[in-house]
Coordinates of C-alpha atoms in Angstrom, one line a residue:
X1 CA 107.6 95.3 85.3
X2 CA 106.8 93.2 84.1
X3 CA 103.5 93.2 82.3
X4 CA 101.4 90.5 82.5
X5 CA 99.3 91.9 79.5
X6 CA 102.5 91.9 77.1
X7 CA 102.7 88.4 75.2
X8 CA 104.9 86.8 73.2
X9 CA 105.4 83.2 71.5
X10 CA 108.9 80.7 72.9
X11 CA 110.5 78.0 71.3
X12 CA 110.3 74.4 73.8
X13 CA 109.1 71.1 73.8
X14 CA 107.0 68.5 75.2
X15 CA 106.6 68.3 79.1
X16 CA 109.3 65.5 79.9
X17 CA 109.0 63.1 82.4
X18 CA 108.7 62.5 86.2
X19 CA 111.7 63.8 88.1
X20 CA 113.8 60.7 89.6
X21 CA 113.8 61.5 93.7
X22 CA 116.3 60.8 95.8
X23 CA 114.9 60.1 99.4
X24 CA 113.2 63.2 98.5
X25 CA 115.4 65.0 97.0
X26 CA 115.7 66.6 93.1
X27 CA 119.0 65.7 91.1
X28 CA 120.1 67.1 87.7
X29 CA 122.6 66.2 85.9
X30 CA 124.1 65.7 82.5
X31 CA 122.7 62.6 81.1
X32 CA 125.2 60.7 82.3
X33 CA 127.3 61.4 86.3
X34 CA 127.3 65.0 86.5
X35 CA 124.5 65.9 89.3
X36 CA 123.0 69.0 88.9
X37 CA 121.1 71.0 92.1
X38 CA 119.4 69.0 94.8
X39 CA 117.0 70.0 97.3
X40 CA 119.1 68.9 100.4
X41 CA 117.6 68.2 103.8
X42 CA 118.9 70.5 106.6
X43 CA 118.5 70.3 110.3
X44 CA 118.4 73.1 113.1
X45 CA 121.2 73.7 115.4
X46 CA 118.5 73.4 118.1
X47 CA 118.2 69.4 116.3
X48 CA 120.9 68.5 115.9
X49 CA 122.2 65.3 117.9
X50 CA 126.2 66.0 116.6
X51 CA 128.9 68.6 119.1
X52 CA 129.9 70.9 117.5
X53 CA 132.5 71.7 116.8
X54 CA 134.7 74.8 119.1
X55 CA 137.9 75.8 119.2
X56 CA 139.8 74.4 122.9
X57 CA 142.9 76.6 123.8
X58 CA 145.5 74.2 125.9
X59 CA 145.6 74.5 129.7
X60 CA 148.6 76.4 130.4
X61 CA 149.9 73.9 133.6
X62 CA 152.2 76.0 136.4
X63 CA 155.7 74.3 136.0
X64 CA 156.1 72.3 139.2
X65 CA 157.6 74.1 142.5
X66 CA 161.6 72.8 143.5
X67 CA 161.2 73.8 147.0
X68 CA 163.4 76.2 149.4
X69 CA 166.7 75.8 149.6
X70 CA 168.5 76.2 153.0
X71 CA 169.8 79.7 153.5
X72 CA 173.0 80.4 153.3
X73 CA 176.1 83.5 154.4
X74 CA 176.3 86.4 151.9
X75 CA 178.7 84.9 148.3
X76 CA 179.9 86.6 145.9
X77 CA 176.7 85.4 143.8
X78 CA 174.5 87.7 146.2
X79 CA 176.5 90.7 145.5
X80 CA 176.5 90.5 142.0
X81 CA 172.5 90.1 142.3
X82 CA 172.3 93.5 143.9
X83 CA 174.2 95.7 141.2
X84 CA 171.7 94.6 138.7
X85 CA 168.5 95.4 141.1
X86 CA 170.0 99.0 141.8
X87 CA 170.6 98.6 138.0
X88 CA 167.5 97.7 136.7
X89 CA 165.8 100.1 139.3
X90 CA 167.7 102.6 137.6
X91 CA 166.2 101.7 133.5
X92 CA 162.5 101.7 135.3
X93 CA 163.1 105.2 136.6
X94 CA 164.7 106.9 133.0
X95 CA 161.9 104.7 131.7
X96 CA 159.4 105.8 134.4
X97 CA 160.5 109.7 132.9
X98 CA 160.5 109.6 129.3
X99 CA 156.8 107.8 129.1
X100 CA 155.7 110.5 130.6
X101 CA 157.3 113.2 128.6
X102 CA 156.5 110.9 125.5
X103 CA 152.8 110.5 126.3
X104 CA 152.5 114.7 127.5
X105 CA 153.8 114.7 123.1
X106 CA 150.5 112.0 122.4
X107 CA 148.5 114.1 124.4
X108 CA 149.4 117.6 122.7
X109 CA 149.3 116.1 119.2
X110 CA 145.4 114.7 120.3
X111 CA 144.4 117.5 120.8
X112 CA 145.7 119.3 117.4
X113 CA 144.6 116.3 115.6
X114 CA 140.8 116.9 116.7
X115 CA 140.9 120.5 116.6
X116 CA 141.4 120.0 112.6
X117 CA 139.2 117.1 112.0
X118 CA 136.6 119.2 114.2
X119 CA 137.7 122.6 111.8
X120 CA 137.1 119.9 109.0
X121 CA 133.8 119.1 110.4
X122 CA 132.1 122.8 111.0
X123 CA 133.7 124.2 107.3
X124 CA 131.5 120.9 105.8
X125 CA 128.3 121.3 107.9
X126 CA 128.3 125.3 106.5
X127 CA 129.0 123.8 102.8
X128 CA 126.1 121.2 103.5
X129 CA 128.3 118.6 102.0
X130 CA 128.1 116.3 104.5
X131 CA 127.1 112.8 103.1
X132 CA 124.0 111.0 104.1
X133 CA 124.6 107.0 104.4
X134 CA 125.9 105.9 100.5
X135 CA 123.5 104.5 98.1
X136 CA 125.6 104.7 95.5
X137 CA 129.1 104.0 93.8
X138 CA 129.8 105.2 91.2
X139 CA 128.1 104.5 87.8
X140 CA 125.3 104.1 89.4
X141 CA 125.3 100.7 91.0
X142 CA 123.6 100.1 94.4
X143 CA 125.9 99.7 97.8
X144 CA 125.3 96.0 98.7
X145 CA 123.5 97.5 101.8
X146 CA 121.3 99.2 100.3
X147 CA 120.5 96.8 97.7
X148 CA 119.8 93.9 100.7
X149 CA 117.6 96.6 102.1
X150 CA 115.8 96.9 98.6
X151 CA 115.9 93.2 97.6
X152 CA 114.3 91.9 101.5
X153 CA 111.6 93.7 100.5
X154 CA 111.4 91.9 97.3
X155 CA 112.0 88.0 97.5
X156 CA 110.1 85.3 99.4
X157 CA 110.3 82.4 100.9
X158 CA 108.1 79.6 98.8
X159 CA 107.2 76.4 100.8
X160 CA 105.3 73.1 100.5
X161 CA 105.4 69.7 101.2
X162 CA 107.0 66.8 99.1
X163 CA 106.1 63.6 99.3
X164 CA 108.2 60.2 98.7
X165 CA 109.2 56.5 100.6
X166 CA 110.6 56.3 103.2
X167 CA 113.3 53.5 103.7
X168 CA 110.4 50.9 105.0
X169 CA 108.8 51.4 102.0
X170 CA 106.1 53.3 103.6
X171 CA 104.9 56.7 102.1
X172 CA 106.1 60.1 104.2
X173 CA 106.1 64.2 103.9
X174 CA 108.8 66.5 105.0
X175 CA 108.5 70.6 103.7
X176 CA 110.3 71.5 101.0
X177 CA 111.0 75.4 101.2
X178 CA 112.7 77.7 98.4
X179 CA 112.2 81.2 97.1
X180 CA 110.9 83.7 94.6
X181 CA 110.9 87.4 93.5
X182 CA 107.9 89.2 93.6
X183 CA 106.7 91.1 89.7
X184 CA 103.6 92.5 89.7
X185 CA 103.3 94.3 93.1
X186 CA 99.1 93.2 92.8
X187 CA 100.8 89.8 93.8
X188 CA 102.3 88.0 90.8
X189 CA 105.9 86.1 92.4
X190 CA 107.7 84.2 89.8
X191 CA 110.1 81.0 91.1
X192 CA 111.3 77.6 89.7
X193 CA 109.1 75.2 88.3
X194 CA 111.1 72.2 90.3
X195 CA 110.0 74.4 93.9
X196 CA 106.3 73.6 93.1
X197 CA 106.4 70.7 91.1
X198 CA 104.7 68.5 94.2
X199 CA 102.1 70.6 95.2
X200 CA 100.8 71.3 92.0
X201 CA 101.2 67.0 90.8
X202 CA 98.7 66.5 94.2
X203 CA 97.2 69.9 94.7
X204 CA 99.3 70.3 97.6
X205 CA 98.7 74.0 99.2
X206 CA 102.0 76.4 98.3
X207 CA 103.3 79.0 101.1
X208 CA 104.9 82.9 99.9
X209 CA 105.9 83.8 103.3
X210 CA 107.1 87.5 102.7
X211 CA 110.4 89.8 104.8
X212 CA 108.2 90.8 108.1
X213 CA 106.6 87.1 108.2
X214 CA 103.3 87.3 106.7
X215 CA 102.6 84.7 105.4
X216 CA 100.6 83.6 102.6
X217 CA 98.1 80.8 100.2
X218 CA 99.1 81.2 96.3
X219 CA 97.5 79.7 93.8
X220 CA 99.7 78.7 91.0
X221 CA 98.9 80.6 88.3
X222 CA 100.3 78.2 85.5
X223 CA 104.5 75.8 85.6
X224 CA 106.2 75.1 82.3
X225 CA 108.1 72.2 83.3
X226 CA 110.4 72.2 79.8
X227 CA 111.8 75.6 81.3
X228 CA 111.4 75.0 84.8
X229 CA 110.3 77.8 85.7
X230 CA 106.4 78.7 87.1
X231 CA 104.2 81.9 88.7
X232 CA 102.2 82.3 91.6
X233 CA 99.8 84.5 92.9
X234 CA 98.9 86.4 96.1
X235 CA 96.2 88.2 97.4
X236 CA 97.8 91.5 97.8
X237 CA 98.2 95.4 96.8
X238 CA 101.0 97.6 96.7
X239 CA 104.0 95.3 96.9
X240 CA 107.4 96.0 95.6
X241 CA 107.9 94.5 92.2
X242 CA 112.0 94.0 91.4
X243 CA 113.1 95.9 88.4
X244 CA 113.9 93.1 85.5
X245 CA 117.4 93.7 83.3
X246 CA 117.5 93.4 80.1
X247 CA 120.3 89.8 80.1
X248 CA 120.9 90.0 76.8
X249 CA 123.3 92.7 77.7
X250 CA 124.6 90.9 80.4
X251 CA 128.7 90.6 80.1
X252 CA 131.0 87.8 82.1
X253 CA 132.5 90.1 84.5
X254 CA 129.6 91.7 85.6
X255 CA 128.7 92.0 89.6
X256 CA 125.5 89.9 90.1
X257 CA 123.9 88.7 93.8
X258 CA 122.5 86.3 94.7
X259 CA 119.2 86.8 97.3
X260 CA 116.8 84.1 98.6
X261 CA 116.5 81.0 101.8
X262 CA 119.7 78.5 101.0
X263 CA 119.0 75.5 103.3
X264 CA 115.0 76.6 103.8
X265 CA 116.6 78.1 107.1
X266 CA 118.5 80.7 106.7
X267 CA 116.3 83.0 105.3
X268 CA 117.1 86.2 103.3
X269 CA 120.8 85.8 102.4
X270 CA 122.6 87.3 100.0
X271 CA 126.3 86.5 98.6
X272 CA 128.1 88.2 95.5
X273 CA 130.1 86.5 93.2
X274 CA 130.1 87.5 89.1
X275 CA 128.8 86.2 86.2
X276 CA 131.0 83.6 85.2
X277 CA 130.3 82.6 81.3
X278 CA 126.9 82.8 79.2
X279 CA 124.2 80.6 77.5
X280 CA 125.0 76.9 79.2
X281 CA 123.0 74.2 77.8
X282 CA 121.7 72.6 81.0
X283 CA 120.2 69.3 80.8
X284 CA 118.2 67.7 83.7
X285 CA 117.0 64.6 83.9
X286 CA 113.0 66.0 84.6
X287 CA 112.7 66.8 80.4
X288 CA 116.1 65.8 78.2
X289 CA 116.2 68.8 76.8
X290 CA 118.7 71.9 77.7
X291 CA 118.1 75.0 80.2
X292 CA 120.1 77.9 78.5
X293 CA 121.6 79.2 81.8
X294 CA 123.9 82.1 82.7
X295 CA 127.0 80.5 84.7
X296 CA 127.3 82.5 87.9
X297 CA 130.0 82.2 90.7
X298 CA 128.1 83.8 93.6
X299 CA 128.1 80.9 96.2
X300 CA 123.9 78.9 96.7
X301 CA 122.5 76.8 97.8
X302 CA 119.2 73.8 98.1
X303 CA 116.6 77.0 99.1
X304 CA 117.2 79.3 96.2
X305 CA 116.2 77.7 93.5
X306 CA 113.6 80.3 92.2
X307 CA 115.5 83.3 94.4
X308 CA 116.3 86.7 91.9
X309 CA 120.2 86.9 90.8
X310 CA 119.9 91.0 91.0
X311 CA 123.3 93.3 89.2
X312 CA 125.2 96.2 90.3
X313 CA 122.3 98.3 89.9
X314 CA 119.1 96.3 91.7
X315 CA 118.2 94.4 88.8
X316 CA 117.5 91.2 88.5
X317 CA 119.0 89.4 85.5
X318 CA 118.5 86.0 86.5
X319 CA 116.4 83.2 88.5
X320 CA 118.8 80.8 90.7
X321 CA 118.5 77.7 89.6
X322 CA 120.6 74.5 89.7
X323 CA 124.2 74.4 91.0
X324 CA 126.4 71.2 90.8
X325 CA 125.8 68.4 93.4
X326 CA 128.6 66.9 93.0
X327 CA 131.7 67.1 96.9
X328 CA 134.5 69.3 96.1
X329 CA 132.4 71.1 93.8
X330 CA 132.0 75.1 94.7
X331 CA 131.8 78.8 93.1
X332 CA 129.6 76.9 90.1
X333 CA 126.1 78.5 90.3
X334 CA 123.2 78.6 87.5
X335 CA 120.5 81.4 86.4
X336 CA 117.7 81.3 84.0
X337 CA 118.1 84.2 82.1
X338 CA 115.4 87.3 82.9
X339 CA 115.4 87.8 79.3
X340 CA 113.2 84.5 78.6
X341 CA 112.0 83.7 81.9
X342 CA 109.7 86.5 81.7
X343 CA 108.8 85.8 77.8
X344 CA 107.1 82.4 80.0
X345 CA 105.4 83.3 82.6
X346 CA 103.2 86.1 80.8
X347 CA 102.4 83.7 78.4
X348 CA 101.8 81.6 81.8
X349 CA 99.3 84.9 83.4
X350 CA 97.2 85.5 79.6
X351 CA 96.9 82.4 78.6
X352 CA 98.5 79.4 81.5
X353 CA 100.9 77.9 78.8
X354 CA 103.4 79.1 76.9
X355 CA 101.9 79.5 73.7
X356 CA 104.0 78.5 70.2
X357 CA 106.0 75.7 71.4
X358 CA 106.8 73.6 68.2
X359 CA 104.6 70.4 68.5
X360 CA 105.8 67.0 66.7
X361 CA 102.9 65.1 67.4
X362 CA 104.8 61.7 68.0
X363 CA 105.6 60.0 71.0
X364 CA 109.3 58.2 70.9
X365 CA 110.8 55.0 72.4
X366 CA 114.0 56.1 74.7
X367 CA 115.2 53.7 75.5
X368 CA 116.4 53.4 72.4
X369 CA 120.2 53.3 71.7
X370 CA 122.8 52.8 69.6
X371 CA 123.1 49.0 71.3
X372 CA 119.2 48.7 70.3
X373 CA 120.5 50.3 66.5
X374 CA 123.5 47.9 66.9
X375 CA 121.2 44.0 67.1
X376 CA 118.9 45.3 65.0
X377 CA 120.4 46.5 62.0
X378 CA 119.0 49.8 62.4
X379 CA 120.9 53.4 62.3
X380 CA 120.6 55.1 65.2
X381 CA 117.9 58.2 65.8
X382 CA 114.8 58.8 67.5
X383 CA 112.1 55.2 67.3
X384 CA 108.0 56.9 66.6
X385 CA 105.6 54.9 69.2
X386 CA 103.1 56.3 67.6
X387 CA 101.7 58.8 65.8
X388 CA 98.8 61.2 67.5
X389 CA 95.8 60.9 65.1
X390 CA 94.9 64.0 62.7
X391 CA 98.5 65.9 63.8
X392 CA 100.9 66.9 61.8
X393 CA 103.2 64.6 61.5
X394 CA 100.8 62.1 60.9
X395 CA 100.3 64.8 57.6
X396 CA 103.1 64.6 56.8
X397 CA 102.9 60.7 56.5
X398 CA 105.6 59.5 59.5
X399 CA 104.4 56.1 60.7
X400 CA 104.7 54.3 63.8
X401 CA 108.3 52.7 63.5
X402 CA 109.7 55.1 61.7
X403 CA 113.5 56.3 63.2
X404 CA 113.7 60.0 62.9
X405 CA 117.6 60.5 61.4
X406 CA 117.4 64.0 60.8
X407 CA 115.2 67.2 61.9
X408 CA 116.3 70.6 59.2
X409 CA 119.7 69.1 58.9
X410 CA 120.9 68.0 62.5
X411 CA 121.3 64.9 62.9
X412 CA 119.2 62.9 65.6
X413 CA 120.7 60.0 67.1
X414 CA 119.2 59.4 70.3
X415 CA 114.9 61.3 71.8
X416 CA 117.1 63.8 74.3
X417 CA 118.9 64.8 71.0
X418 CA 115.0 64.6 69.3
X419 CA 113.4 67.2 72.2
X420 CA 117.2 69.5 71.4
X421 CA 115.6 69.9 67.9
X422 CA 112.2 71.0 68.7
X423 CA 112.8 73.4 71.1
X424 CA 114.7 75.8 68.4
X425 CA 112.1 75.2 66.3
X426 CA 108.3 77.1 66.9
X427 CA 104.5 76.1 66.1
X428 CA 104.0 77.0 62.0
X429 CA 107.5 76.6 61.3
X430 CA 107.8 74.0 57.9
X431 CA 111.5 71.1 58.9
X432 CA 112.8 68.6 57.2
X433 CA 112.7 65.7 58.7
X434 CA 114.8 62.2 57.7
X435 CA 113.7 58.8 58.1
X436 CA 114.1 55.1 58.4
X437 CA 111.8 52.7 57.2
X438 CA 112.0 49.2 55.7
X439 CA 116.0 49.2 54.7
X440 CA 115.6 52.5 52.9
X441 CA 115.6 56.7 53.9
X442 CA 113.5 58.9 53.5
X443 CA 112.8 62.5 53.6
X444 CA 108.8 64.3 54.5
X445 CA 108.4 68.1 54.9
X446 CA 106.3 68.9 57.7
X447 CA 105.0 72.1 60.0
X448 CA 105.2 71.7 63.3
X449 CA 101.2 72.0 65.6
X450 CA 101.1 75.0 68.6
X451 CA 101.5 72.5 71.7
X452 CA 99.2 72.7 73.9
X453 CA 98.4 71.2 78.0
X454 CA 96.8 68.0 78.2

């Protein structure tokens, strides 16, 4: 169970820029063409204007009558027909006799089988070995139905509002639903940051709905945009908290279950699949830095965001976060490993932010790219726009206009590269940074500051 009193630092980077949206949707991508996960709109069935696609079998048309032919005298054909009818009646009579015999045989066999079943059942009941509904498979794993019953008491719906500019250029709002799960009995809930992002930025209310329909107003305890994690708190006690598993111990091929509210309407749906790969570096357009996730093939859709991914033992091993939004792509989902998410959540509860994150103390121009470098005859890298006064970068001698080309031996070719490299370090660590300034390269030594909320 999650312990809010424990705290561990996490290596991470400064929160990124505001997310681009299309028609109020969130989009993730790999930096080029792939779009990952979006909160899509959903039309309820009773509001849809599209007729349902039911299969209607074709009608069988009656054959056209040919009319009656005039009667004629007895012919050779009539005699032959009479003989055939007699033969048919004889066959039916014989078949009836055989059918009666076979029915008596089947009745005798059925009575014998019933007698044997009753004897076996009586024998089992006297030995006390008649099993109740199965609660586990071999190896201590939960039966899927029992896992679902447990998950319904642990998974919640998270609803808020998003504001966007509509087709006519007017500001509008729409409800957005995501998922979350209870991590403490006294009401702490974990979800994705992008589920409550607009509410966090604009002060809109966030509601949490549990399985029995009870609705709570939630407080946003803390958010971590760089890793897409948020913690909420509702005023409730005696809740059924999840058991947190060890995502580091997962293996490719392990069975997993995703439980959430796909499309914001199909609440408390469960899908099943397997771990497809571990340690995927998923880059979003929100922060420019990669988030370490594992890949799985249980079906998830918009609205599953923030919901738990269970292993076969009923332990939460991840937060369902993203999927490719491209048409024709199926069976690819991504989840934040619960070990990473838990460390972040502990800091959010105890400190209100993630402690120990490395901070370079500069702002970087993210428009500087290969084209600018070629035009000016400069190397590719991260162009320094400003330097924080008395920060670690200023103390190390970094100046405005410097181009960072390496960090601790790792090549830096862009703003995104720098952010990703910083995320692999912690506050207090010392690194060497290679710079380009005034047509010359130089190396400085820098000890990272800790990033704190502005």
